[in-house]
PDB file of C-alpha atoms in Angstrom:
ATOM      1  CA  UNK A 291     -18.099-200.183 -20.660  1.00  0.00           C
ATOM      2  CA  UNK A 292     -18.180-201.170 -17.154  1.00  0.00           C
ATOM      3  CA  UNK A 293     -22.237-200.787 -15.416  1.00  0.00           C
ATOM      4  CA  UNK A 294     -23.132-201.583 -12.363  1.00  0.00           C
ATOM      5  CA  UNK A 295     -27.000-201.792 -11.743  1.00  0.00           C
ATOM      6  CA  UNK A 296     -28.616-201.614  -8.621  1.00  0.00           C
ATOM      7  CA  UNK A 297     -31.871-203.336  -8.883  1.00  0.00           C
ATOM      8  CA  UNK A 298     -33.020-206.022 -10.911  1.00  0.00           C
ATOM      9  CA  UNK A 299     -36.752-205.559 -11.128  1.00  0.00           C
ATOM     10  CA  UNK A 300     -38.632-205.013 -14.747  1.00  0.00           C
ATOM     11  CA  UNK A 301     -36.372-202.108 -15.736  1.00  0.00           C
ATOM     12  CA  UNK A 302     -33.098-203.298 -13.978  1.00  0.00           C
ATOM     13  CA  UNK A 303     -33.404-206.797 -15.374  1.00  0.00           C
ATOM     14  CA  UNK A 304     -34.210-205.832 -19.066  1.00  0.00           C
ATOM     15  CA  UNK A 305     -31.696-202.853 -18.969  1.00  0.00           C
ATOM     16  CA  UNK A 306     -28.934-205.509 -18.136  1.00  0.00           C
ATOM     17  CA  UNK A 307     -29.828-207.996 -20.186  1.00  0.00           C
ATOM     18  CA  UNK A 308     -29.731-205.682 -23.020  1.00  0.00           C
ATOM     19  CA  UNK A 309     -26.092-204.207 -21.950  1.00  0.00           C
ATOM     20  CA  UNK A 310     -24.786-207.325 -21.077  1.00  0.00           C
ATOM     21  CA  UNK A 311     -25.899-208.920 -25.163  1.00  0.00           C
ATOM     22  CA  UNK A 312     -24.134-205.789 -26.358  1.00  0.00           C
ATOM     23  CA  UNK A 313     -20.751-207.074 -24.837  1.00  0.00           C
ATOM     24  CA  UNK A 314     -20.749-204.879 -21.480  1.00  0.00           C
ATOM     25  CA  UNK A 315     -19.135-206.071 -18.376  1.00  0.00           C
ATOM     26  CA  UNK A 316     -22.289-205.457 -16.127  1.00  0.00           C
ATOM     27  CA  UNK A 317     -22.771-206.081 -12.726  1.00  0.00           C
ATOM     28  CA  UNK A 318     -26.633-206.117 -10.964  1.00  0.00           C
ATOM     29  CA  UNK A 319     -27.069-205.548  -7.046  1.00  0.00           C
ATOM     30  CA  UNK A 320     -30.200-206.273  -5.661  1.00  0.00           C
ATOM     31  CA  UNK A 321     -30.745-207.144  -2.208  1.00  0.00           C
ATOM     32  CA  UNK A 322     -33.251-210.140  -3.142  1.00  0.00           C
ATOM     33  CA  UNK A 323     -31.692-213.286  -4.468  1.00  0.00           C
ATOM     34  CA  UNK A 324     -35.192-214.262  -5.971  1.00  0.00           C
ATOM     35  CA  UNK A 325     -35.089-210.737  -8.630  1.00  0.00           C
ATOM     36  CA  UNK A 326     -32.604-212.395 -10.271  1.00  0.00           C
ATOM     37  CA  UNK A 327     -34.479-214.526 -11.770  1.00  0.00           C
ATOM     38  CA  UNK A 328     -36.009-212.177 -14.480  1.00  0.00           C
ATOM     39  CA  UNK A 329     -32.621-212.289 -15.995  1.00  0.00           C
ATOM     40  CA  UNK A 330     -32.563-214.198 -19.090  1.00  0.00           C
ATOM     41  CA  UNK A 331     -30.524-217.371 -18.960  1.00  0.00           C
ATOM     42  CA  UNK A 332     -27.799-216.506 -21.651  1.00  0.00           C
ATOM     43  CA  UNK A 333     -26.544-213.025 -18.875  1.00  0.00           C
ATOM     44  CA  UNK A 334     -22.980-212.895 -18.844  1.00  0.00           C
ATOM     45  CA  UNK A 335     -22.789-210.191 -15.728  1.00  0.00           C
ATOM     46  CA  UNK A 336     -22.283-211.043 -12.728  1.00  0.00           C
ATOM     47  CA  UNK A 337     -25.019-210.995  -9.557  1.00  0.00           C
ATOM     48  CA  UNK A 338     -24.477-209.445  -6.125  1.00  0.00           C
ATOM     49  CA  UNK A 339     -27.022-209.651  -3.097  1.00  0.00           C
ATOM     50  CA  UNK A 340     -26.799-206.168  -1.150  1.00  0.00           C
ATOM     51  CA  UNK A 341     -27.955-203.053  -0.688  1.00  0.00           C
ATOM     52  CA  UNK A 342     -26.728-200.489  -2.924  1.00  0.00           C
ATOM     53  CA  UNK A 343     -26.440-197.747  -0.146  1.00  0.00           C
ATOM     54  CA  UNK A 344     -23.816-199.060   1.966  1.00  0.00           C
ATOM     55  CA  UNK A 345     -20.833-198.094   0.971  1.00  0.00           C
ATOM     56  CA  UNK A 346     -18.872-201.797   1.607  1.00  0.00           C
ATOM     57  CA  UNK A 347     -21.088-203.842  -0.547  1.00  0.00           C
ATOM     58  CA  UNK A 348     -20.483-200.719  -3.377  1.00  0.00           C
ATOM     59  CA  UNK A 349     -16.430-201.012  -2.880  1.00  0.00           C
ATOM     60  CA  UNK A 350     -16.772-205.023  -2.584  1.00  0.00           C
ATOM     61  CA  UNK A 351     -18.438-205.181  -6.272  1.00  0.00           C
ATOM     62  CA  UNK A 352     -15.638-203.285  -7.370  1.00  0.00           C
ATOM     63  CA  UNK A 353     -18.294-199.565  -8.121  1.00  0.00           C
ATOM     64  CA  UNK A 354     -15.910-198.125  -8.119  1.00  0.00           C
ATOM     65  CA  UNK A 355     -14.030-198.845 -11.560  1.00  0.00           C
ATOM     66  CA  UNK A 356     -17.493-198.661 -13.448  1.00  0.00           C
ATOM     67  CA  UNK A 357     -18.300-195.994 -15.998  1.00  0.00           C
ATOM     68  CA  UNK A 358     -21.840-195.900 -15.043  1.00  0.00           C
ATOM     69  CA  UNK A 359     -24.058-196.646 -11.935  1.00  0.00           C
ATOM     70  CA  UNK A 360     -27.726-196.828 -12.549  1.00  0.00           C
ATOM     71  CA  UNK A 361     -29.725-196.963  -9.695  1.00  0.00           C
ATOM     72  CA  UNK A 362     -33.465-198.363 -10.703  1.00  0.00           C
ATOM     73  CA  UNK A 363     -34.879-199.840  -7.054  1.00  0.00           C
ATOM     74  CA  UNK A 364     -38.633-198.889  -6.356  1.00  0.00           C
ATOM     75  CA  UNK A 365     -37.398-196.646  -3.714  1.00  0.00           C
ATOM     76  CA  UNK A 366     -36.458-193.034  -4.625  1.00  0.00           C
ATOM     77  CA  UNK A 367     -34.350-192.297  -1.552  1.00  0.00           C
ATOM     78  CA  UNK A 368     -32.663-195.246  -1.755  1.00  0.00           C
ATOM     79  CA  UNK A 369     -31.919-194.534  -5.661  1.00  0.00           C
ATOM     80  CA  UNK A 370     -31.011-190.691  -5.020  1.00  0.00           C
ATOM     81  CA  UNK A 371     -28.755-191.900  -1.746  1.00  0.00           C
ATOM     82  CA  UNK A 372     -26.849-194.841  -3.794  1.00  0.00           C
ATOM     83  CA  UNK A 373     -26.620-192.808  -6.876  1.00  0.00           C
ATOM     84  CA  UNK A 374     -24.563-189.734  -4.951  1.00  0.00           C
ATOM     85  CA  UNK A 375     -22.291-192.700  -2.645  1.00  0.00           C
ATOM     86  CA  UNK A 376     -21.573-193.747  -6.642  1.00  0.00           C
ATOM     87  CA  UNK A 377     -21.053-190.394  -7.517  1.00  0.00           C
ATOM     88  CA  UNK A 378     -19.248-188.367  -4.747  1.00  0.00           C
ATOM     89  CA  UNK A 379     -17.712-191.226  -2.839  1.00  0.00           C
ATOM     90  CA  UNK A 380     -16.904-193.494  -5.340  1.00  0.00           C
ATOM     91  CA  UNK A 381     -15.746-191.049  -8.134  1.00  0.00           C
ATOM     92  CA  UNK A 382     -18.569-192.873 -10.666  1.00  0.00           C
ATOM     93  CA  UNK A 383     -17.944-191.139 -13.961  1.00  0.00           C
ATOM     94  CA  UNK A 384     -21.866-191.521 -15.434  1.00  0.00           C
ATOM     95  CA  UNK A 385     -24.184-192.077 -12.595  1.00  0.00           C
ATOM     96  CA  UNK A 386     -28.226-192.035 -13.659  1.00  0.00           C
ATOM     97  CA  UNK A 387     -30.882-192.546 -11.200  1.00  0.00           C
ATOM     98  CA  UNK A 388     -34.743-193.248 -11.708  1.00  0.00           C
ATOM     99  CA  UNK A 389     -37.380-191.094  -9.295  1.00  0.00           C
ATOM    100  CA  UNK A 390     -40.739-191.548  -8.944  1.00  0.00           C
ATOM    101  CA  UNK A 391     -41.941-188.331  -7.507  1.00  0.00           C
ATOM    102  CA  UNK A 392     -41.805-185.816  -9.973  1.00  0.00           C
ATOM    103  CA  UNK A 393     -41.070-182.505  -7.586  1.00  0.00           C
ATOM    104  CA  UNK A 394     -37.900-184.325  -6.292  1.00  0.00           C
ATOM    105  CA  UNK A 395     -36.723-185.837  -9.388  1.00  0.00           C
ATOM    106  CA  UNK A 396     -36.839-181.851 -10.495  1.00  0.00           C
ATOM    107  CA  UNK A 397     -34.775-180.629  -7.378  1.00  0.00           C
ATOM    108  CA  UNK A 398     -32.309-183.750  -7.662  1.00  0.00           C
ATOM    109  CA  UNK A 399     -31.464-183.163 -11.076  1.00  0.00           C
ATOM    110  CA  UNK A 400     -31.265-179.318 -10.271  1.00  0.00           C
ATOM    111  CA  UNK A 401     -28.874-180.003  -7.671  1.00  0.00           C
ATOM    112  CA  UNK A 402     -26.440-182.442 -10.913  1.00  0.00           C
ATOM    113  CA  UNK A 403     -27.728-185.533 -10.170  1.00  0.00           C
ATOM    114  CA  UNK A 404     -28.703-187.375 -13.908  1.00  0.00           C
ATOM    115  CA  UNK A 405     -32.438-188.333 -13.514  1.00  0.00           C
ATOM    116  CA  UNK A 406     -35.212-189.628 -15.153  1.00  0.00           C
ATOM    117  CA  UNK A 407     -38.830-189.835 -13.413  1.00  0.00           C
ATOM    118  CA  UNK A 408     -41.130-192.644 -15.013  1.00  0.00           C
ATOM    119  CA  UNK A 409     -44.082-190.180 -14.060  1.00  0.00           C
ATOM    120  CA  UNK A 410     -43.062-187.295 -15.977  1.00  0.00           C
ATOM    121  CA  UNK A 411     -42.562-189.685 -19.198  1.00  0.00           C
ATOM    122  CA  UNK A 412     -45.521-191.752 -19.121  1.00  0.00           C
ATOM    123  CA  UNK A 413     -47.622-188.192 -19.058  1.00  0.00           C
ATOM    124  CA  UNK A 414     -45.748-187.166 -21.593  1.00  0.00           C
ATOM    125  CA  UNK A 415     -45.844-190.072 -23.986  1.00  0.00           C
ATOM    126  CA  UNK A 416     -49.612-190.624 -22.743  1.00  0.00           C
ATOM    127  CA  UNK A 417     -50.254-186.862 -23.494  1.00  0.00           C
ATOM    128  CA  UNK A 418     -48.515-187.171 -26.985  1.00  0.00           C
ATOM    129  CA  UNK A 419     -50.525-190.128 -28.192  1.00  0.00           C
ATOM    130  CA  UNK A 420     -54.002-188.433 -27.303  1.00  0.00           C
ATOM    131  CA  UNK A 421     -52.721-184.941 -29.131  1.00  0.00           C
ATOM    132  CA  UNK A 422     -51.804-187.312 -32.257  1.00  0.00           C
ATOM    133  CA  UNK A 423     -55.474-188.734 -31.817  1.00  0.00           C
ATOM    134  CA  UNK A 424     -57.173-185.336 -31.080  1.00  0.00           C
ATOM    135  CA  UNK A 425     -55.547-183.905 -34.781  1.00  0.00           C
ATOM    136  CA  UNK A 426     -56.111-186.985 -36.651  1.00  0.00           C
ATOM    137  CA  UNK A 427     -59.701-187.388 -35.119  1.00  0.00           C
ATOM    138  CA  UNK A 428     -60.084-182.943 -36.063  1.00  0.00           C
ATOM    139  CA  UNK A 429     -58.537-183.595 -39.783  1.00  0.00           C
ATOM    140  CA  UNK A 430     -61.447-186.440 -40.315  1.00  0.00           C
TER     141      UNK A 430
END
């Protein structure tokens, strides 16, 4: 499978690492050269400096022939904006895009974009792990 990541923080960096050791041709776009450097040694994918929401650096690292385009930057527009260029523009088969806020994550994924918001999972898992504790600690 062909993956194109844009941004190669904590998430972007471990996500292609772990693609790229499963024998996917992945590509990371970050507009810092310096990010790059939380990729393990051993990557295999290749490394583009640019911004993910202009179209010519998209159609330059080939986004175009991917399966999926992940956008994981710490900036929700920029994510949402990338993520439909990949989409709409670019024909991007799988396109999956990481937002903070939980009320637009909600609308974004109401209006078919494939979204995930960190918030709304931590509370969850968070909220999980104390209900697990609160029944254990009622069963003592």
């Amino acid at each position: 499978m062909k993956v194109v990541i844009m941004g190669c923080g904590r998430v972007g960096s471990a996500l292609a690492a772990r693609l790229s050791e499963e024998g996917h041709d992945v590509t990371v776009l970050d507009v810092r050269a310096d990010a790059f450097r939380r990729l393990p040694s051993n990557f295999k994918g290749k490394k583009h400096i640019g911004n993910g929401i202009d179209q010519d650096v998209l159609a330059r690292i080939g986004v175009g022939e991917a399966d999926a385009f992940i956008a994981v930057t710490q900036g929700d527009n920029r994510n949402v904006l990338a993520t439909q260029v990949a989409k709409h523009i670019f024909g991007v088969p799988r396109t999956l895009c990481r937002i903070y806020d939980p009320i637009r994550e909600e609308m974004y994924r109401g209006l078919g974009l494939e979204t995930i918001s960190p918030t709304v999972m931590g509370a969850n898992v968070l909220h999980g792990l104390l209900s697990e504790d609160s029944a254990v600690g009622e069963e003592a």
